[in-house]
Every structure is written in structure tokens, then in C-alpha cells.
XYZ file of C-alpha atoms in Angstrom:
594
model
C -156.159 -62.522 -140.104
C -158.115 -60.342 -142.564
C -157.009 -57.816 -145.176
C -157.118 -54.986 -142.633
C -154.681 -56.794 -140.345
C -152.332 -57.351 -143.295
C -152.521 -53.652 -144.200
C -151.913 -52.768 -140.549
C -148.843 -55.031 -140.483
C -147.470 -53.472 -143.687
C -148.267 -49.979 -142.418
C -146.556 -50.728 -139.121
C -143.458 -51.942 -140.964
C -143.530 -48.768 -143.091
C -143.740 -46.565 -139.971
C -140.927 -48.579 -138.388
C -138.617 -48.190 -141.398
C -139.480 -44.510 -141.838
C -138.896 -43.762 -138.154
C -135.531 -45.516 -138.298
C -134.592 -43.621 -141.478
C -135.473 -40.232 -139.954
C -133.790 -41.095 -136.675
C -130.558 -42.392 -138.228
C -130.386 -39.449 -140.656
C -130.528 -36.887 -137.858
C -128.150 -38.904 -135.672
C -125.634 -38.951 -138.518
C -126.181 -35.228 -139.107
C -125.305 -34.520 -135.473
C -122.358 -36.911 -135.414
C -121.296 -36.600 -139.062
C -118.400 -34.256 -138.403
C -117.080 -36.600 -135.730
C -117.590 -39.791 -137.744
C -114.615 -38.903 -139.890
C -112.441 -38.338 -136.812
C -113.494 -41.726 -135.451
C -112.877 -43.553 -138.716
C -109.527 -41.792 -139.193
C -108.385 -43.124 -135.826
C -109.238 -46.690 -136.796
C -106.049 -48.658 -137.243
C -105.241 -52.196 -138.307
C -105.697 -53.169 -134.651
C -108.935 -55.231 -134.765
C -109.787 -54.536 -131.098
C -109.768 -50.778 -131.596
C -111.621 -51.112 -134.897
C -114.210 -53.334 -133.199
C -114.939 -50.670 -130.604
C -115.229 -47.924 -133.211
C -117.497 -50.074 -135.399
C -119.940 -50.581 -132.533
C -119.934 -46.864 -131.637
C -120.507 -45.677 -135.209
C -123.313 -48.221 -135.756
C -125.048 -47.042 -132.593
C -124.655 -43.463 -133.845
C -126.187 -44.082 -137.280
C -128.426 -47.027 -136.246
C -127.599 -49.145 -139.288
C -124.897 -51.761 -139.792
C -125.733 -51.918 -143.513
C -125.244 -48.160 -143.894
C -121.878 -48.416 -142.146
C -120.725 -51.205 -144.463
C -121.816 -49.192 -147.520
C -119.874 -46.264 -146.052
C -116.809 -48.502 -145.658
C -117.083 -49.580 -149.307
C -117.058 -45.903 -150.297
C -114.127 -45.059 -148.011
C -112.023 -47.940 -149.320
C -112.960 -47.150 -152.920
C -111.781 -43.565 -152.335
C -108.533 -44.729 -150.740
C -109.413 -43.123 -147.397
C -109.278 -46.444 -145.527
C -107.300 -49.629 -146.088
C -108.967 -53.020 -146.422
C -107.464 -54.439 -143.209
C -108.904 -51.541 -141.191
C -112.477 -52.486 -142.085
C -112.520 -55.997 -140.579
C -112.840 -54.934 -136.951
C -115.297 -52.180 -137.880
C -117.577 -54.711 -139.623
C -117.464 -57.027 -136.604
C -118.219 -54.132 -134.276
C -121.169 -53.055 -136.409
C -122.856 -56.421 -135.781
C -122.636 -55.773 -132.043
C -123.771 -52.143 -132.321
C -126.909 -53.071 -134.254
C -128.235 -55.161 -131.326
C -129.133 -51.983 -129.405
C -132.358 -51.574 -131.404
C -133.548 -55.043 -130.375
C -133.059 -54.149 -126.709
C -135.101 -50.961 -127.075
C -137.878 -52.842 -128.894
C -137.888 -55.562 -126.236
C -139.305 -53.026 -123.784
C -142.662 -53.565 -125.519
C -142.963 -56.915 -123.762
C -142.730 -55.481 -120.242
C -145.695 -56.396 -118.035
C -145.957 -54.850 -114.545
C -148.373 -52.940 -112.291
C -145.497 -50.797 -111.024
C -145.902 -47.251 -112.376
C -142.183 -46.713 -112.947
C -141.692 -50.043 -114.735
C -144.843 -49.635 -116.840
C -143.547 -46.241 -117.989
C -140.646 -48.083 -119.601
C -143.098 -49.552 -122.114
C -142.769 -47.696 -125.436
C -146.536 -47.317 -125.789
C -146.470 -45.271 -122.568
C -143.342 -43.139 -122.973
C -143.164 -42.715 -126.770
C -146.072 -40.192 -126.885
C -144.195 -38.055 -124.348
C -141.006 -38.300 -126.416
C -142.977 -37.410 -129.558
C -144.466 -34.340 -127.846
C -141.060 -33.127 -126.630
C -139.590 -33.767 -130.075
C -142.300 -31.785 -131.883
C -141.930 -28.887 -129.419
C -138.169 -28.831 -130.065
C -138.673 -28.950 -133.849
C -141.261 -26.160 -133.921
C -140.029 -24.002 -131.061
C -136.247 -24.085 -131.335
C -134.249 -21.816 -133.634
C -131.020 -23.749 -133.151
C -130.414 -26.398 -135.775
C -128.848 -28.921 -133.384
C -131.868 -28.784 -131.062
C -134.155 -29.294 -134.044
C -132.109 -32.356 -135.018
C -132.492 -33.750 -131.492
C -136.236 -33.130 -131.804
C -136.317 -34.990 -135.133
C -134.466 -37.920 -133.527
C -137.064 -38.063 -130.742
C -139.973 -37.809 -133.184
C -138.385 -40.478 -135.402
C -138.018 -42.778 -132.399
C -141.690 -42.266 -131.512
C -142.735 -43.103 -135.101
C -140.527 -46.218 -134.982
C -142.150 -47.383 -131.742
C -145.628 -46.624 -133.105
C -144.807 -48.833 -136.071
C -143.800 -51.580 -133.651
C -147.143 -51.223 -131.843
C -149.065 -51.471 -135.127
C -147.178 -54.634 -136.100
C -147.782 -56.183 -132.673
C -151.486 -55.366 -132.848
C -151.779 -56.739 -136.383
C -150.226 -60.124 -135.581
C -151.835 -60.662 -132.147
C -154.859 -62.583 -133.606
C -152.466 -65.059 -135.246
C -151.941 -66.869 -131.938
C -155.462 -68.314 -132.163
C -155.186 -69.402 -135.810
C -154.370 -73.120 -136.312
C -153.144 -72.391 -139.865
C -150.521 -69.964 -138.562
C -149.422 -72.387 -135.855
C -149.109 -75.126 -138.457
C -147.029 -72.873 -140.705
C -144.650 -72.083 -137.863
C -143.938 -75.766 -137.241
C -142.115 -75.858 -140.595
C -139.615 -73.378 -139.114
C -138.477 -76.079 -136.697
C -136.085 -77.009 -139.495
C -133.113 -74.752 -138.590
C -131.880 -74.452 -142.194
C -135.292 -73.237 -143.344
C -135.344 -70.773 -140.446
C -131.957 -69.366 -141.502
C -133.211 -69.051 -145.090
C -136.395 -67.231 -144.032
C -134.422 -64.816 -141.830
C -131.908 -64.109 -144.600
C -134.508 -63.598 -147.357
C -136.845 -61.400 -145.305
C -133.977 -59.213 -144.047
C -132.534 -58.990 -147.548
C -135.880 -57.836 -148.954
C -136.491 -55.047 -146.416
C -132.716 -54.344 -146.116
C -132.828 -53.805 -142.361
C -131.862 -56.389 -139.756
C -133.262 -54.144 -137.007
C -136.689 -54.075 -138.688
C -136.506 -57.828 -139.272
C -135.774 -58.416 -135.579
C -138.622 -56.018 -134.746
C -141.105 -58.068 -136.791
C -139.882 -61.250 -135.072
C -140.325 -59.607 -131.657
C -143.848 -58.530 -132.639
C -144.669 -62.128 -133.597
C -143.123 -63.334 -130.328
C -145.699 -61.294 -128.391
C -148.386 -63.681 -129.679
C -146.727 -66.498 -127.721
C -146.651 -68.696 -130.826
C -142.905 -68.362 -131.520
C -140.636 -70.876 -129.780
C -136.881 -70.732 -129.210
C -136.365 -73.407 -131.881
C -138.110 -71.193 -134.448
C -136.606 -67.825 -133.469
C -132.929 -68.711 -133.055
C -132.259 -69.864 -136.668
C -134.208 -66.862 -138.018
C -131.991 -64.508 -135.978
C -128.908 -66.210 -137.421
C -130.273 -65.814 -140.934
C -130.946 -62.118 -140.386
C -127.197 -61.528 -140.117
C -126.747 -62.993 -143.602
C -129.623 -60.985 -145.085
C -128.175 -57.702 -143.883
C -125.205 -58.225 -146.249
C -127.393 -57.650 -149.326
C -127.151 -53.851 -149.107
C -123.357 -53.901 -148.960
C -123.213 -56.475 -151.765
C -125.288 -54.231 -154.044
C -123.145 -51.212 -153.155
C -119.969 -53.031 -154.257
C -121.061 -53.075 -157.914
C -118.772 -50.912 -160.050
C -116.062 -50.265 -157.448
C -112.385 -51.241 -157.324
C -111.252 -54.650 -156.099
C -110.430 -53.549 -152.549
C -113.888 -52.018 -152.131
C -115.466 -55.269 -153.414
C -113.426 -57.144 -150.824
C -115.114 -55.153 -148.029
C -118.451 -56.738 -148.988
C -116.814 -60.168 -149.224
C -115.385 -59.769 -145.698
C -118.830 -58.751 -144.418
C -120.507 -61.772 -146.055
C -117.728 -64.198 -145.017
C -117.853 -63.050 -141.404
C -121.626 -63.489 -141.164
C -121.619 -66.818 -143.042
C -118.910 -68.288 -140.801
C -120.671 -66.885 -137.737
C -123.980 -68.436 -138.775
C -122.297 -71.776 -139.547
C -120.713 -71.841 -136.080
C -124.028 -70.832 -134.509
C -125.914 -73.586 -136.365
C -123.435 -76.241 -135.220
C -123.816 -75.158 -131.577
C -127.606 -74.937 -131.996
C -127.901 -78.438 -133.489
C -125.709 -79.936 -130.750
C -127.749 -78.223 -128.027
C -131.083 -79.171 -129.572
C -130.554 -82.678 -130.926
C -127.621 -84.097 -128.974
C -128.301 -82.592 -125.556
C -132.083 -82.334 -126.198
C -132.747 -79.184 -124.156
C -136.487 -78.749 -123.470
C -136.009 -74.960 -123.535
C -136.266 -74.974 -127.336
C -139.978 -75.866 -127.194
C -140.858 -72.939 -124.902
C -142.253 -69.653 -126.198
C -139.640 -66.952 -126.612
C -140.209 -63.395 -125.383
C -139.089 -60.161 -127.101
C -136.508 -59.684 -124.343
C -134.996 -63.128 -124.922
C -134.822 -62.415 -128.663
C -132.718 -59.342 -127.818
C -130.611 -61.428 -125.411
C -129.892 -64.148 -127.979
C -129.305 -61.565 -130.732
C -126.610 -59.941 -128.567
C -125.062 -63.216 -127.358
C -124.869 -64.586 -130.906
C -123.177 -61.482 -132.346
C -120.773 -61.038 -129.437
C -119.840 -64.744 -129.381
C -119.192 -64.974 -133.137
C -117.105 -61.812 -132.958
C -114.972 -63.197 -130.113
C -114.482 -66.478 -132.008
C -113.646 -64.914 -135.393
C -111.704 -61.841 -134.245
C -108.367 -63.732 -134.093
C -108.966 -64.761 -137.728
C -109.265 -61.194 -139.061
C -106.260 -61.628 -141.353
C -107.726 -64.899 -142.645
C -110.922 -63.090 -143.649
C -108.824 -60.537 -145.554
C -106.917 -63.351 -147.327
C -110.190 -65.062 -148.292
C -111.520 -61.796 -149.722
C -108.324 -61.283 -151.729
C -108.499 -64.815 -153.137
C -112.153 -64.478 -154.110
C -111.679 -61.040 -155.716
C -108.557 -61.137 -157.867
C -109.521 -59.184 -161.006
C -110.447 -55.542 -161.158
C -113.003 -54.648 -163.810
C -113.810 -51.251 -162.322
C -111.962 -48.030 -162.954
C -109.073 -47.012 -160.737
C -109.397 -45.422 -157.344
C -111.819 -42.506 -157.263
C -111.319 -39.305 -155.300
C -114.758 -39.208 -153.691
C -117.059 -42.207 -153.867
C -120.771 -41.434 -154.267
C -121.551 -43.820 -151.395
C -120.138 -41.155 -149.064
C -123.244 -39.097 -149.884
C -125.126 -41.461 -147.549
C -123.223 -39.740 -144.744
C -123.305 -36.001 -145.624
C -121.336 -34.905 -142.556
C -118.521 -37.304 -143.388
C -118.693 -36.313 -147.067
C -118.228 -32.612 -146.208
C -115.109 -33.407 -144.179
C -113.631 -35.528 -146.962
C -114.348 -32.782 -149.513
C -112.527 -30.319 -147.258
C -109.491 -32.603 -147.192
C -109.431 -32.825 -150.979
C -109.921 -29.057 -151.319
C -107.041 -28.504 -148.904
C -104.977 -30.798 -151.129
C -105.891 -28.549 -154.073
C -104.837 -25.485 -152.069
C -101.424 -26.950 -151.300
C -100.926 -28.120 -154.888
C -101.816 -24.667 -156.257
C -99.417 -22.961 -153.844
C -96.554 -25.376 -154.455
C -96.961 -25.433 -158.239
C -96.827 -21.627 -158.504
C -93.868 -21.346 -156.139
C -92.042 -24.044 -158.115
C -92.814 -22.176 -161.337
C -91.233 -19.014 -159.896
C -88.129 -21.020 -158.981
C -87.748 -22.193 -162.599
C -86.717 -18.674 -163.679
C -83.697 -18.855 -161.359
C -82.792 -22.495 -161.940
C -84.610 -24.193 -164.818
C -84.781 -27.993 -165.086
C -86.995 -30.306 -167.143
C -87.730 -32.511 -164.117
C -89.151 -29.547 -162.174
C -91.186 -28.569 -165.233
C -92.598 -32.121 -165.398
C -93.481 -31.972 -161.679
C -95.506 -28.803 -162.268
C -97.348 -30.488 -165.153
C -98.205 -33.452 -162.902
C -99.513 -31.094 -160.208
C -101.593 -29.225 -162.788
C -103.154 -32.484 -164.029
C -103.975 -33.455 -160.449
C -105.538 -30.027 -159.838
C -107.710 -30.357 -162.953
C -108.840 -33.836 -161.897
C -109.617 -32.790 -158.321
C -111.519 -29.719 -159.494
C -113.671 -31.810 -161.824
C -114.376 -34.485 -159.185
C -115.083 -32.012 -156.381
C -117.337 -29.802 -158.477
C -119.616 -32.721 -159.417
C -119.579 -34.242 -155.931
C -120.253 -30.943 -154.127
C -123.247 -30.177 -156.361
C -124.737 -33.569 -155.444
C -123.851 -33.039 -151.784
C -125.558 -29.625 -151.688
C -128.875 -31.391 -152.361
C -128.515 -33.556 -149.240
C -129.701 -32.820 -145.713
C -126.604 -31.010 -144.439
C -126.229 -28.810 -141.356
C -125.984 -25.033 -141.708
C -122.254 -25.186 -141.026
C -121.906 -27.919 -143.637
C -123.759 -25.834 -146.221
C -121.388 -22.925 -145.556
C -118.415 -25.227 -146.108
C -119.914 -26.527 -149.376
C -120.483 -22.970 -150.624
C -116.922 -22.014 -149.662
C -115.455 -25.017 -151.471
C -117.533 -24.522 -154.627
C -116.153 -20.980 -154.881
C -112.563 -21.872 -153.969
C -111.888 -24.946 -156.115
C -112.120 -22.952 -159.339
C -109.693 -20.332 -158.008
C -107.187 -22.974 -156.890
C -107.424 -24.663 -160.291
C -106.867 -21.321 -162.054
C -103.775 -20.642 -159.920
C -102.490 -24.007 -161.179
C -103.193 -22.881 -164.757
C -101.158 -19.717 -164.205
C -98.376 -21.841 -162.695
C -98.119 -23.959 -165.844
C -98.175 -20.762 -167.933
C -95.240 -19.467 -165.894
C -93.411 -22.786 -166.282
C -93.825 -22.614 -170.065
C -92.442 -19.056 -170.041
C -89.410 -20.236 -168.087
C -88.901 -23.072 -170.588
C -89.077 -20.686 -173.558
C -86.587 -18.289 -171.962
C -84.224 -21.184 -171.191
C -84.584 -22.684 -174.691
C -83.780 -19.316 -176.314
C -80.882 -18.634 -173.908
C -82.427 -15.319 -172.888
C -81.987 -13.513 -169.577
C -83.771 -10.599 -167.952
C -81.690 -7.508 -167.225
C -80.230 -6.987 -163.761
C -82.837 -4.337 -162.872
C -85.694 -6.490 -164.175
C -84.494 -9.471 -162.118
C -84.300 -7.272 -159.042
C -87.870 -6.031 -159.567
C -89.209 -9.508 -160.249
C -87.564 -10.805 -157.064
C -89.645 -8.327 -155.045
C -92.793 -9.400 -156.923
C -91.959 -13.095 -156.455
C -91.535 -12.673 -152.699
C -94.898 -10.907 -152.486
C -96.502 -13.723 -154.521
C -95.014 -16.381 -152.254
C -96.415 -14.628 -149.191
C -99.920 -14.120 -150.591
C -100.088 -17.775 -151.659
C -98.966 -18.918 -148.200
C -101.443 -16.570 -146.489
C -104.322 -17.763 -148.664
C -103.667 -21.464 -148.128
C -103.205 -20.976 -144.372
C -106.430 -18.970 -144.147
C -108.405 -21.544 -146.143
C -107.080 -24.739 -144.550
C -107.458 -23.388 -140.998
C -110.608 -21.354 -141.769
C -108.708 -18.434 -140.228
C -110.385 -15.052 -140.684
C -107.371 -13.248 -139.174
C -105.163 -14.490 -142.009
C -107.865 -13.968 -144.646
C -108.156 -10.206 -144.009
C -104.419 -9.809 -144.712
C -104.771 -11.068 -148.288
C -106.586 -8.125 -149.908
C -104.082 -5.448 -148.723
C -101.210 -7.557 -150.086
C -103.112 -8.103 -153.350
C -103.402 -4.318 -153.745
C -99.647 -3.951 -153.193
C -99.017 -6.634 -155.855
C -101.269 -4.748 -158.293
C -99.222 -1.592 -157.688
C -95.976 -3.544 -158.125
C -97.057 -4.942 -161.499
C -97.951 -1.453 -162.739
C -94.576 -0.088 -161.655
C -92.673 -2.990 -163.239
C -94.496 -2.400 -166.537
C -93.619 1.309 -166.442
C -89.946 0.641 -165.651
C -89.803 -1.982 -168.402
C -91.153 0.502 -170.975
C -88.545 3.061 -169.853
C -85.725 0.525 -170.300
C -87.003 -0.467 -173.728
C -87.086 3.191 -174.803
C -83.512 3.667 -173.578
C -82.324 0.419 -175.214
C -81.337 -1.103 -171.851
C -83.503 -4.217 -172.244
C -83.721 -6.948 -174.897
C -86.917 -6.299 -176.870
C -87.392 -10.064 -177.320
C -88.051 -10.321 -173.567
C -90.813 -7.709 -173.674
C -93.612 -10.197 -174.369
C -92.227 -12.664 -171.814
C -92.090 -10.014 -169.092
C -95.635 -8.868 -169.842
C -96.931 -12.457 -169.625
C -94.912 -13.014 -166.441
C -96.450 -9.975 -164.741
C -99.962 -10.808 -165.988
C -99.848 -14.358 -164.608
C -98.597 -13.100 -161.238
C -101.339 -10.479 -161.112
C -104.047 -13.007 -162.005
C -102.786 -15.490 -159.398
C -102.986 -12.810 -156.690
C -106.524 -11.945 -157.882
C -107.573 -15.557 -157.318
C -106.028 -15.423 -153.837
C -108.160 -12.349 -153.175
C -111.297 -14.187 -154.370
C -110.627 -17.052 -151.959
C -109.989 -14.723 -149.010
C -113.125 -12.659 -149.689
C -115.151 -15.894 -149.917
C -113.817 -16.955 -146.499
C -114.818 -13.628 -144.979
C -118.251 -13.934 -146.578
C -118.890 -17.375 -145.025
C -118.192 -15.879 -141.594
C -120.657 -13.034 -142.178
C -123.955 -13.821 -143.939
C -124.760 -10.109 -144.445
C -121.396 -9.494 -146.102
C -121.469 -7.833 -149.540
C -118.339 -8.497 -151.615
C -118.480 -5.436 -153.882
C -119.211 -3.016 -151.024
C -116.353 -4.503 -149.013
C -113.819 -4.176 -151.849
C -114.983 -0.652 -152.718
C -114.597 0.452 -149.090
C -111.098 -0.999 -148.951
C -109.996 0.670 -152.161
C -111.449 3.987 -150.968
C -109.303 3.730 -147.826
C -112.295 3.691 -145.481
C -111.092 0.686 -143.503
C -108.344 1.551 -140.938
C -107.212 -2.073 -140.563
C -106.796 -2.366 -144.330
C -104.797 0.884 -144.511
C -102.458 -0.362 -141.764
C -101.883 -3.720 -143.478
C -101.487 -2.066 -146.884
C -98.852 0.333 -145.540
C -96.987 -2.522 -143.868
C -96.844 -4.553 -147.097
C -95.954 -1.436 -149.084
C -92.946 -0.942 -146.820
C -92.018 -4.604 -147.180
C -92.350 -4.883 -150.969
C -91.223 -1.825 -152.959
C -89.065 -1.149 -156.032
C -87.639 2.369 -155.562
C -84.187 2.604 -153.988
C -85.122 5.887 -152.345
C -88.490 4.605 -151.085
C -87.449 4.311 -147.439
C -85.695 7.675 -147.503
C -88.814 9.330 -148.871
C -90.919 7.631 -146.188
C -88.583 8.765 -143.395
C -88.562 12.382 -144.663
C -92.352 12.355 -144.869
C -92.712 11.032 -141.306
C -90.216 13.606 -139.913
C -92.201 16.579 -141.217
């Protein structure tokens, strides 16, 4: 084996890893939105978790990536530790699919149909179809399918290069002599673990073993321990990802390592009994790529069946091994979720929806303080405001990082929407705490608004409650029908605040209102007006994400000029609903009768 063969082997491995990376990235992009739904349905039932773990691993083609994702989900508090056990076990089964696909390389037949199953025959066709879909399709999902097909073809080409590079090894006595040292099962496990840990891909490690098996120089006694060791080596990625996370997230990696160590120990015991006690001659025969895939599957399925009843024991072991917590407390969004952009977008939406509800509730609670003040309610509003500030800071940083990832067009729209909205929700929370402080000052000074002022503010408060509810409903449900109702109501609130100011000045001039309340009333009205402005910003942003050609300023100018019939109808409806004048309805009825 010369330098060119070594370069070909390394190049083949590089193509293999790159093809798998491209393929898994596009698979996750297509399934990303559904991954969250799947993981959310995972319960503490290990059987159900097992099934989901296998499905998700098949979808993203990487058990290591799934475990890293689980570390991030647990660190963010999205999943509980017990829920991950079955998922980890299922991921070991799901990862065997790659070995079965690669085993097709060993097919030998004169039958046209069977020979077409060989990757070297069908992968060029898949590559051609994939490139046509990438270059010719305008739809993003079809392009992603094309990228998956092209990635698969690159992966299979890498496998061919590796097979071609190692084929001369069969005739080299030095190589054959080296392989005899692998007859020691413990050394075989070590080699499998180290090699897999270095390249951080059990699928690629199995692929290299299958390529070597095509030379005919690899026996069952050599291959089986290496396959067992590969399961240990795949834990390295998850182990590295657990650095700097909370104790529960660290325990996910411990469960992964414990499961694979116990599985390998059981497998070694069975192997040694079969080889040395029973003395099966099969172990001296050459192993084929297909039989590597068969044993890989049998080993992972068998260890899962054996250890599944001990899921709770694995959790207890992890808790005993990880007792201290040197990392910071639970984070809102773990950076490991960035490995799965589709899932990350969904989690960001959940946190942004939490912000929306907090902003709405905090402002409504602040309005209630003016009718019935209590220190406990004031403290609750402060807690909500602190949570809003924290969420806004975490989401802003995370979304900026997420925007640089390979996200679908729909995902990019969601990111843009959230980046605009989180600041508005946080500002509504700021106005809520301002209102709460006003209520506290009024209560401390034993002041009270006049009867007319209270009546006017009640109308304004009701309008504020409705616009907050409309905005949160529109945002959380991505409902354009609700969003278009916000701007007309915001215009009515603007008119209300102007009228309340005018009436307040009149009362001050006539001596009907306590002058000490003048500043409080002005601040009250200003905070309400600003909160409704932020609701308008959120609604306009929602409309903009539904229409890429939408221009915010033109839209608002048209509405204010009364050029939009739907706006005029909604505005009139809200004007009828929220008004200050006692004779307003009478004036409206007289006008309509003329």
C-alpha cells in the first residue's frame, strides 16, 4: 500500500463524512419542525421513547447528534432526564440503517436488477437526479431533497474510494500479520472505540470496517469486538458536549456511556463463551459487509432488549456519579440546539410566546392595581418583568446565532418575526412596571382619581385589555385575521388618550380635579399609549412576514388616510365600542337617520 492508496483512503473517508454531514443536515432541515413534536411526545415510557429515538436517528442519520441534542434539551429544561433513556437506546438501533445501506456494496450477481442495487451502479443516477432537483427546482423543499440525494451519492462515492484503496491490502503479509493481533477481543474493542472516537462517527467507522471486509482479510473474530467498541467510541461527542452544562444534562452523557459500556460488557461475555467455550469455527471465516450490518443490528437490538428493563437503574447510576453541579443554573435555550435549526426555531417560538403571555398578563395586572392595590400583586409584576428582561436577552443572542444557520425560508421568516417582536414584548413589560409604580405611589399618598376620570380610564383600560389579547392571539397563532384588527383599535386608543388629556385639562381649570394627580394621569395615559404602539408594531410585523412586498410606512399611511375599507369598518366598530362622550350614541343615531 503506497502513499497514493493512503491518500485515497483518507480522501474516501473525507467524502464519506462530508456526504453524511450534507445528507443529515438537509434531512434535519426537512424534519426539523416535526422533530420537536416527536420529542415533545416522548414520555417516561421507555418503549415509546425507544421508538422515537430510532425514528429521529434515522431522520438525522447520527446517534451522536441526537445525544448532543438531548443534552441541550435537558439543559434547557425542555426534557426530563428519565425521558432520554429510551431515546438513547433507540438511537443505537436507528444508527444501524447506514450499515445496511453500505452493505449493498458487497452484492455480487449477474442479474441486472440485483446488480443495480450496488451503490456504484445506482448512486450516479441518484446524484444526477439530485443535481437536477437542486438546479432546476424553485421550491426549497425539493432542493433539500436534491441535496439529500447528492449527499448520499457523495457518501457512497467515498465508500467506493475507501474500498478501492484497501483492496491491495489482502495480498500484503504485513497487513495480515497486523490483523492477527485483533484476535484479542479486548484490543479489538479498544481499536473500535478509539477510531470511532477520533472521527466521531460510528457510521463512518462501520463503513471503514465494511470496506476492509471486502478484501476478505477480516474474520468474524476480528470484526465483532471492533463493532462493540464502536458503540463506546460514539459516546465521545456527547461527553464533550456535556462540559459546562447543569448536572441533569451531564447525566444524559453518563446514561449514554453507561448503556454502551454495559452493552459491550454483555456482548464480550457472550462472544468469549461462544468463541472459547463452545469453539465455533465460524469465527475464523471471513466476514462480509452484509454480515457486519447483520451483527451490528443484532448487537444493538439485543443489548437494548436486555437493558431496557433497567432504565431506572441507569438513571440512578447517573445521579450517583454526578452529584455536584458546577455549572450555572438552567438556561433558557442551550447552544447545542443550534445543531438542529428546525428544532431551535420551534423552541424559540415557545419562549417568545411565553414572553407574549407575560407581557399581556403583567400589563393587565398593572391596570388592576389601580382598582385594588396590593404589595403581593406588585411583587408578581416585578417578577414577570425580570423574567421578560431575561428572556429578551437570551432570545436576542440565540436568534442572532440561529439566523446564521442553514434554516428554511419559513424558519427565517419566524426568526425575523421574533427578533422584531421580543423587544416590543419586553417594552410592554417595562410599561407595566411603570404603571405598577404609579399605582403604588397613588396608594401610598392616599390619592384617588375623580369619578369622571375613573370612568374615562375604565374605557381606556378595557380597550388596552382587548388590544393586548388580540396581539398575543395573533402572534401565538400566527393569525393574520386577528393581526389586522390591532391597528384600527390602536388608532381608537390614540384618540381616547387625546380626549382624556383634554377633559383632564378642563377639570383642572374648573378646579374639579386634584392637581397632584395631574402628573400621575399624564404618565398613566402615556404608558397606555406606548403599550398600544408596541402592539401595533407586533401586528404590522406579522402582516409583513405574510407578505414579502409589504411596506410598513405605506401601509400605515394608507390606513390613516382612510383608504382601506376594512380598516375603516374595524375603526368604526371599535369607536362605537370604546367612547367617552355620554351623547356619542345619540349623535351617531342622528347622523345615520339623516
